[in-house]
Structure formats: structure tokens, C-alpha cells
Amino acid sequence: MGSQKSGSCVAVVQQKLVGVIGSRSLPFEWAERVGSVTEDLLGRGCNIASGGAVGTDEFCLSHLVHVGESARGTLYSPWSTYEGFPVKVRALTRQFKDYGGVVVWGTVRGQEEYAIVRTALLQRNMRLIDAVTGIVAFLHGESRGTLFTLRKALAAHLSVVIFSVGCPLPEFPNIKWKPLICGGCWDTAYKAVYLR
């Protein structure tokens, strides 16, 4: 993603904001891959957007903090305070912000009834989609939030790259998945090809 590095790699964005999102259940064994993809996007001049959930979002934010690039990241939060974040990532989100990362705060505290929290999570995903020019998604298991975000990204005709981890590639109307031929951290990734 980013400016094209090799003849077969998809060119997605140039100095743009790219969303790195995915399943909360993504196994820890994929943390390094999420970090490598994040690093590759940074190297291509992209800034990174993500959420503050466990799993994929956590691995992305952790990498930004670890390599000293928090200032090139934006966290889209459904929560209005740090207390809304899962305990496992609460300290990481504070560290990300303290090191220069941007947090776009939401409106709920996390103590509201389920329907209100669910709506806030979906609104967070929409704010992220409205801000980015491309999405890299790590899909694992039944991740309704990630699938919702992918549907919205595809409806907006954004550049979309997906890693399908232990599950089939999702099916969407008028979309065909084409393997990326970039190698390296992009091995096993697919890009969305719009059929019309």
C-alpha cells in the first residue's frame, strides 16, 4: 500500500491516512505481522488510523508506540474517556496519546446499555472510514465489527487489503479478491478488485 514499491504491489495512497483494523480475536502470533504491515505503511509515507480495541488495534498501536511513531497515528475511539477502553489496552492508549498520537474521542463512557455502546462502536468505525483513503484489515473468526467496516469501506470504493486468518475470504457483491504479489509482510494478503 502507499506509493508503489514494486511492479506487482498495489498502489493505494500517497501521504494519506490508512486504517489498520481487524478482529479482536486475532491471535497474538499475528502481532508481529500487524507491526510489520504498519511499519511498511509508515515507510511509504502513510499515517495510520486504528481503534482502541484488543487484538489487531492493540498490535497496531503497540507498534506505533514501540517505534516512536505515535505522532503519525490517529485512534478513533467510541469512548469519551480512557475508562471506556478495555483494561488490557487502557495504559497503551494513554501512552499512545502521551507520545503524540491523536485520539478522536467518542460520546459514550462504556457503562451505557448495550444498544447505545454498539451504536457508538459502529459510529467510531464510520468516522474512521470517512477519514481514510484505504483499509488494511486482519479478519479472524466472526468479527461483525470488522465486516461492517469492510462493507462501508467497499461501498465508499476505498482501497482495501485483507488478511483472512483461519477463515474464508468474505464475500461482497461486485468485489473479487486478488492475491497481492508484494511478498514480505504482504504475503497472504488480498486486495479488493471492484467489478463495477
PDB file of C-alpha atoms in Angstrom:
ATOM      1  CA  MET A   1       0.000   0.000   0.000  1.00  0.00           C
ATOM      2  CA  GLY A   2       1.166   3.581  -0.319  1.00  0.00           C
ATOM      3  CA  SER A   3       3.233   4.672  -3.254  1.00  0.00           C
ATOM      4  CA  GLN A   4       4.004   1.700  -5.424  1.00  0.00           C
ATOM      5  CA  LYS A   5       7.220  -0.098  -4.409  1.00  0.00           C
ATOM      6  CA  SER A   6       7.205  -2.939  -6.910  1.00  0.00           C
ATOM      7  CA  GLY A   7       5.534  -3.615 -10.196  1.00  0.00           C
ATOM      8  CA  SER A   8       3.072  -6.101  -8.749  1.00  0.00           C
ATOM      9  CA  CYS A   9       2.229  -4.379  -5.473  1.00  0.00           C
ATOM     10  CA  VAL A  10      -0.987  -2.394  -5.259  1.00  0.00           C
ATOM     11  CA  ALA A  11      -0.600   1.377  -5.061  1.00  0.00           C
ATOM     12  CA  VAL A  12      -3.127   2.696  -2.573  1.00  0.00           C
ATOM     13  CA  VAL A  13      -2.185   6.018  -1.090  1.00  0.00           C
ATOM     14  CA  GLN A  14       0.438   8.712  -1.134  1.00  0.00           C
ATOM     15  CA  GLN A  15       0.913  10.569   2.171  1.00  0.00           C
ATOM     16  CA  LYS A  16      -2.557   9.564   3.281  1.00  0.00           C
ATOM     17  CA  LEU A  17      -4.266   8.108   6.312  1.00  0.00           C
ATOM     18  CA  VAL A  18      -4.648   4.306   6.123  1.00  0.00           C
ATOM     19  CA  GLY A  19      -6.791   2.343   8.540  1.00  0.00           C
ATOM     20  CA  VAL A  20      -5.246  -0.752  10.129  1.00  0.00           C
ATOM     21  CA  ILE A  21      -8.169  -2.593  11.662  1.00  0.00           C
ATOM     22  CA  GLY A  22      -9.341  -6.086  12.424  1.00  0.00           C
ATOM     23  CA  SER A  23     -10.647  -8.698  14.744  1.00  0.00           C
ATOM     24  CA  ARG A  24     -10.341  -8.531  18.498  1.00  0.00           C
ATOM     25  CA  SER A  25      -9.708 -12.278  18.421  1.00  0.00           C
ATOM     26  CA  LEU A  26      -6.667 -12.052  16.146  1.00  0.00           C
ATOM     27  CA  PRO A  27      -4.106 -14.428  17.709  1.00  0.00           C
ATOM     28  CA  PHE A  28      -1.031 -12.902  19.336  1.00  0.00           C
ATOM     29  CA  GLU A  29       1.107 -14.785  16.789  1.00  0.00           C
ATOM     30  CA  TRP A  30      -0.098 -12.155  14.282  1.00  0.00           C
ATOM     31  CA  ALA A  31       1.114  -9.179  16.354  1.00  0.00           C
ATOM     32  CA  GLU A  32       4.447  -9.123  14.533  1.00  0.00           C
ATOM     33  CA  ARG A  33       2.735  -9.197  11.130  1.00  0.00           C
ATOM     34  CA  VAL A  34       0.429  -6.318  12.092  1.00  0.00           C
ATOM     35  CA  GLY A  35       3.532  -4.422  13.240  1.00  0.00           C
ATOM     36  CA  SER A  36       5.380  -5.185  10.000  1.00  0.00           C
ATOM     37  CA  VAL A  37       2.445  -4.005   7.881  1.00  0.00           C
ATOM     38  CA  THR A  38       2.186  -0.854   9.996  1.00  0.00           C
ATOM     39  CA  GLU A  39       5.928  -0.266   9.597  1.00  0.00           C
ATOM     40  CA  ASP A  40       5.721  -0.797   5.832  1.00  0.00           C
ATOM     41  CA  LEU A  41       2.897   1.736   5.541  1.00  0.00           C
ATOM     42  CA  LEU A  42       4.867   4.267   7.593  1.00  0.00           C
ATOM     43  CA  GLY A  43       7.846   3.697   5.298  1.00  0.00           C
ATOM     44  CA  ARG A  44       5.644   4.517   2.326  1.00  0.00           C
ATOM     45  CA  GLY A  45       4.720   7.881   3.865  1.00  0.00           C
ATOM     46  CA  CYS A  46       1.309   6.863   5.190  1.00  0.00           C
ATOM     47  CA  ASN A  47      -0.143   7.823   8.534  1.00  0.00           C
ATOM     48  CA  ILE A  48      -2.100   5.205  10.460  1.00  0.00           C
ATOM     49  CA  ALA A  49      -5.648   5.165  11.807  1.00  0.00           C
ATOM     50  CA  SER A  50      -6.988   2.478  14.124  1.00  0.00           C
ATOM     51  CA  GLY A  51      -9.350   1.861  17.014  1.00  0.00           C
ATOM     52  CA  GLY A  52      -8.562   1.126  20.617  1.00  0.00           C
ATOM     53  CA  ALA A  53      -9.768  -2.449  20.906  1.00  0.00           C
ATOM     54  CA  VAL A  54      -7.765  -5.523  21.866  1.00  0.00           C
ATOM     55  CA  GLY A  55      -6.310  -7.697  19.127  1.00  0.00           C
ATOM     56  CA  THR A  56      -5.499  -6.029  15.816  1.00  0.00           C
ATOM     57  CA  ASP A  57      -5.927  -2.442  17.055  1.00  0.00           C
ATOM     58  CA  GLU A  58      -3.790  -3.182  20.102  1.00  0.00           C
ATOM     59  CA  PHE A  59      -0.984  -4.680  17.970  1.00  0.00           C
ATOM     60  CA  CYS A  60      -1.039  -1.662  15.631  1.00  0.00           C
ATOM     61  CA  LEU A  61      -0.964   0.932  18.429  1.00  0.00           C
ATOM     62  CA  SER A  62       1.699  -1.006  20.302  1.00  0.00           C
ATOM     63  CA  HIS A  63       3.923  -0.936  17.232  1.00  0.00           C
ATOM     64  CA  LEU A  64       3.450   2.807  16.733  1.00  0.00           C
ATOM     65  CA  VAL A  65       4.458   3.421  20.364  1.00  0.00           C
ATOM     66  CA  HIS A  66       7.360   0.956  20.197  1.00  0.00           C
ATOM     67  CA  VAL A  67       8.956   2.545  17.109  1.00  0.00           C
ATOM     68  CA  GLY A  68       8.364   6.110  18.312  1.00  0.00           C
ATOM     69  CA  GLU A  69       5.804   6.952  15.617  1.00  0.00           C
ATOM     70  CA  SER A  70       2.719   7.656  17.740  1.00  0.00           C
ATOM     71  CA  ALA A  71       2.543  11.144  16.238  1.00  0.00           C
ATOM     72  CA  ARG A  72       1.770   9.529  12.882  1.00  0.00           C
ATOM     73  CA  GLY A  73      -1.244   7.705  14.285  1.00  0.00           C
ATOM     74  CA  THR A  74      -4.868   8.559  14.960  1.00  0.00           C
ATOM     75  CA  LEU A  75      -7.014   6.474  17.300  1.00  0.00           C
ATOM     76  CA  TYR A  76     -10.757   6.628  16.660  1.00  0.00           C
ATOM     77  CA  SER A  77     -12.493   5.984  19.967  1.00  0.00           C
ATOM     78  CA  PRO A  78     -16.151   5.322  20.709  1.00  0.00           C
ATOM     79  CA  TRP A  79     -15.386   6.345  24.303  1.00  0.00           C
ATOM     80  CA  SER A  80     -15.336   9.818  25.838  1.00  0.00           C
ATOM     81  CA  THR A  81     -12.646   8.900  28.405  1.00  0.00           C
ATOM     82  CA  TYR A  82      -9.837   6.376  28.855  1.00  0.00           C
ATOM     83  CA  GLU A  83     -12.032   4.392  31.247  1.00  0.00           C
ATOM     84  CA  GLY A  84     -14.124   3.164  28.306  1.00  0.00           C
ATOM     85  CA  PHE A  85     -11.216   1.255  26.780  1.00  0.00           C
ATOM     86  CA  PRO A  86     -10.729  -2.392  27.728  1.00  0.00           C
ATOM     87  CA  VAL A  87      -8.442  -2.658  30.769  1.00  0.00           C
ATOM     88  CA  LYS A  88      -5.910  -4.599  28.688  1.00  0.00           C
ATOM     89  CA  VAL A  89      -5.299  -1.616  26.354  1.00  0.00           C
ATOM     90  CA  ARG A  90      -6.094   1.341  28.609  1.00  0.00           C
ATOM     91  CA  ALA A  91      -2.454   2.054  29.537  1.00  0.00           C
ATOM     92  CA  LEU A  92      -1.384   1.623  25.899  1.00  0.00           C
ATOM     93  CA  THR A  93      -3.928   4.189  24.678  1.00  0.00           C
ATOM     94  CA  ARG A  94      -2.709   6.696  27.286  1.00  0.00           C
ATOM     95  CA  GLN A  95       0.895   6.059  26.277  1.00  0.00           C
ATOM     96  CA  PHE A  96      -0.005   6.456  22.598  1.00  0.00           C
ATOM     97  CA  LYS A  97      -1.598   9.858  23.320  1.00  0.00           C
ATOM     98  CA  ASP A  98       1.213  10.950  25.665  1.00  0.00           C
ATOM     99  CA  TYR A  99       3.739  10.197  22.906  1.00  0.00           C
ATOM    100  CA  GLY A 100       1.988  12.440  20.391  1.00  0.00           C
ATOM    101  CA  GLY A 101      -0.789  10.247  18.997  1.00  0.00           C
ATOM    102  CA  VAL A 102      -4.140  11.813  18.193  1.00  0.00           C
ATOM    103  CA  VAL A 103      -7.289  10.473  19.845  1.00  0.00           C
ATOM    104  CA  VAL A 104     -10.637  11.329  18.241  1.00  0.00           C
ATOM    105  CA  TRP A 105     -12.952  10.871  21.208  1.00  0.00           C
ATOM    106  CA  GLY A 106     -16.473   9.464  21.045  1.00  0.00           C
ATOM    107  CA  THR A 107     -19.509  10.167  23.170  1.00  0.00           C
ATOM    108  CA  VAL A 108     -20.064   7.159  25.449  1.00  0.00           C
ATOM    109  CA  ARG A 109     -18.363   6.111  28.686  1.00  0.00           C
ATOM    110  CA  GLY A 110     -18.825   2.378  28.185  1.00  0.00           C
ATOM    111  CA  GLN A 111     -21.296   1.987  31.035  1.00  0.00           C
ATOM    112  CA  GLU A 112     -24.378   2.604  28.919  1.00  0.00           C
ATOM    113  CA  GLU A 113     -26.721  -0.171  27.846  1.00  0.00           C
ATOM    114  CA  TYR A 114     -25.507  -2.493  25.098  1.00  0.00           C
ATOM    115  CA  ALA A 115     -27.513  -0.921  22.248  1.00  0.00           C
ATOM    116  CA  ILE A 116     -26.011   2.519  22.930  1.00  0.00           C
ATOM    117  CA  VAL A 117     -22.461   1.151  23.164  1.00  0.00           C
ATOM    118  CA  ARG A 118     -22.929  -0.884  19.978  1.00  0.00           C
ATOM    119  CA  THR A 119     -24.143   2.215  18.119  1.00  0.00           C
ATOM    120  CA  ALA A 120     -21.133   4.178  19.389  1.00  0.00           C
ATOM    121  CA  LEU A 121     -18.763   1.443  18.166  1.00  0.00           C
ATOM    122  CA  LEU A 122     -20.341   1.485  14.706  1.00  0.00           C
ATOM    123  CA  GLN A 123     -20.204   5.294  14.625  1.00  0.00           C
ATOM    124  CA  ARG A 124     -16.492   5.090  15.539  1.00  0.00           C
ATOM    125  CA  ASN A 125     -15.958   2.768  12.581  1.00  0.00           C
ATOM    126  CA  MET A 126     -17.783   5.181  10.265  1.00  0.00           C
ATOM    127  CA  ARG A 127     -15.681   8.145  11.433  1.00  0.00           C
ATOM    128  CA  LEU A 128     -12.557   6.130  10.669  1.00  0.00           C
ATOM    129  CA  ILE A 129     -13.866   5.174   7.197  1.00  0.00           C
ATOM    130  CA  ASP A 130     -14.698   8.811   6.443  1.00  0.00           C
ATOM    131  CA  ALA A 131     -11.120   9.839   7.295  1.00  0.00           C
ATOM    132  CA  VAL A 132      -9.048   7.218   5.480  1.00  0.00           C
ATOM    133  CA  THR A 133      -8.181   6.533   1.855  1.00  0.00           C
ATOM    134  CA  GLY A 134      -7.515   2.843   2.365  1.00  0.00           C
ATOM    135  CA  ILE A 135      -8.007  -0.026   4.795  1.00  0.00           C
ATOM    136  CA  VAL A 136      -5.858  -2.976   5.785  1.00  0.00           C
ATOM    137  CA  ALA A 137      -7.980  -5.490   7.690  1.00  0.00           C
ATOM    138  CA  PHE A 138      -6.967  -8.577   9.638  1.00  0.00           C
ATOM    139  CA  LEU A 139     -10.027 -10.804   9.756  1.00  0.00           C
ATOM    140  CA  HIS A 140     -10.234 -13.706  12.208  1.00  0.00           C
ATOM    141  CA  GLY A 141     -13.333 -15.626  13.192  1.00  0.00           C
ATOM    142  CA  GLU A 142     -16.725 -13.983  13.222  1.00  0.00           C
ATOM    143  CA  SER A 143     -15.874 -10.324  13.501  1.00  0.00           C
ATOM    144  CA  ARG A 144     -19.072  -8.412  12.850  1.00  0.00           C
ATOM    145  CA  GLY A 145     -17.464  -5.029  13.526  1.00  0.00           C
ATOM    146  CA  THR A 146     -14.653  -5.660  11.044  1.00  0.00           C
ATOM    147  CA  LEU A 147     -17.101  -6.957   8.430  1.00  0.00           C
ATOM    148  CA  PHE A 148     -19.285  -3.868   8.956  1.00  0.00           C
ATOM    149  CA  THR A 149     -16.251  -1.632   8.445  1.00  0.00           C
ATOM    150  CA  LEU A 150     -15.181  -3.559   5.347  1.00  0.00           C
ATOM    151  CA  ARG A 151     -18.681  -3.210   3.856  1.00  0.00           C
ATOM    152  CA  LYS A 152     -18.607   0.552   4.432  1.00  0.00           C
ATOM    153  CA  ALA A 153     -15.064   0.867   3.022  1.00  0.00           C
ATOM    154  CA  LEU A 154     -16.031  -1.097  -0.089  1.00  0.00           C
ATOM    155  CA  ALA A 155     -19.233   0.947  -0.516  1.00  0.00           C
ATOM    156  CA  ALA A 156     -17.021   4.061  -0.471  1.00  0.00           C
ATOM    157  CA  HIS A 157     -14.712   2.440  -3.077  1.00  0.00           C
ATOM    158  CA  LEU A 158     -11.685   2.747  -0.823  1.00  0.00           C
ATOM    159  CA  SER A 159      -8.580   0.680  -1.448  1.00  0.00           C
ATOM    160  CA  VAL A 160      -9.000  -2.420   0.706  1.00  0.00           C
ATOM    161  CA  VAL A 161      -6.446  -5.094   1.545  1.00  0.00           C
ATOM    162  CA  ILE A 162      -7.371  -8.045   3.740  1.00  0.00           C
ATOM    163  CA  PHE A 163      -5.583 -10.792   5.619  1.00  0.00           C
ATOM    164  CA  SER A 164      -8.007 -13.637   6.248  1.00  0.00           C
ATOM    165  CA  VAL A 165      -6.619 -15.532   9.235  1.00  0.00           C
ATOM    166  CA  GLY A 166      -8.045 -19.031   9.620  1.00  0.00           C
ATOM    167  CA  CYS A 167     -11.329 -18.114   7.953  1.00  0.00           C
ATOM    168  CA  PRO A 168     -12.580 -17.845   4.373  1.00  0.00           C
ATOM    169  CA  LEU A 169     -12.404 -14.576   2.485  1.00  0.00           C
ATOM    170  CA  PRO A 170     -15.661 -12.674   2.979  1.00  0.00           C
ATOM    171  CA  GLU A 171     -17.988 -12.377   0.023  1.00  0.00           C
ATOM    172  CA  PHE A 172     -19.297  -8.985  -1.038  1.00  0.00           C
ATOM    173  CA  PRO A 173     -21.340  -8.054  -4.122  1.00  0.00           C
ATOM    174  CA  ASN A 174     -19.283  -6.744  -7.068  1.00  0.00           C
ATOM    175  CA  ILE A 175     -15.957  -7.479  -5.329  1.00  0.00           C
ATOM    176  CA  LYS A 176     -13.321 -10.007  -6.288  1.00  0.00           C
ATOM    177  CA  TRP A 177     -10.310 -10.699  -4.037  1.00  0.00           C
ATOM    178  CA  LYS A 178      -6.979 -10.799  -5.854  1.00  0.00           C
ATOM    179  CA  PRO A 179      -3.796 -12.016  -4.117  1.00  0.00           C
ATOM    180  CA  LEU A 180      -1.155  -9.354  -3.610  1.00  0.00           C
ATOM    181  CA  ILE A 181       2.178 -10.219  -5.151  1.00  0.00           C
ATOM    182  CA  CYS A 182       4.283  -7.956  -2.964  1.00  0.00           C
ATOM    183  CA  GLY A 183       5.916 -10.580  -0.788  1.00  0.00           C
ATOM    184  CA  GLY A 184       7.361  -9.737   2.604  1.00  0.00           C
ATOM    185  CA  CYS A 185       4.792  -8.682   5.182  1.00  0.00           C
ATOM    186  CA  TRP A 186       2.093  -8.616   2.477  1.00  0.00           C
ATOM    187  CA  ASP A 187       2.410 -12.350   1.824  1.00  0.00           C
ATOM    188  CA  THR A 188      -1.061 -13.973   2.033  1.00  0.00           C
ATOM    189  CA  ALA A 189      -2.867 -10.622   1.640  1.00  0.00           C
ATOM    190  CA  TYR A 190      -5.634  -9.978  -0.862  1.00  0.00           C
ATOM    191  CA  LYS A 191      -6.775  -6.703  -2.409  1.00  0.00           C
ATOM    192  CA  ALA A 192     -10.327  -5.849  -3.360  1.00  0.00           C
ATOM    193  CA  VAL A 193     -10.945  -5.518  -7.085  1.00  0.00           C
ATOM    194  CA  TYR A 194     -14.133  -3.629  -7.921  1.00  0.00           C
ATOM    195  CA  LEU A 195     -16.049  -5.333 -10.715  1.00  0.00           C
ATOM    196  CA  ARG A 196     -18.107  -2.253 -11.500  1.00  0.00           C
TER     197      ARG A 196
END
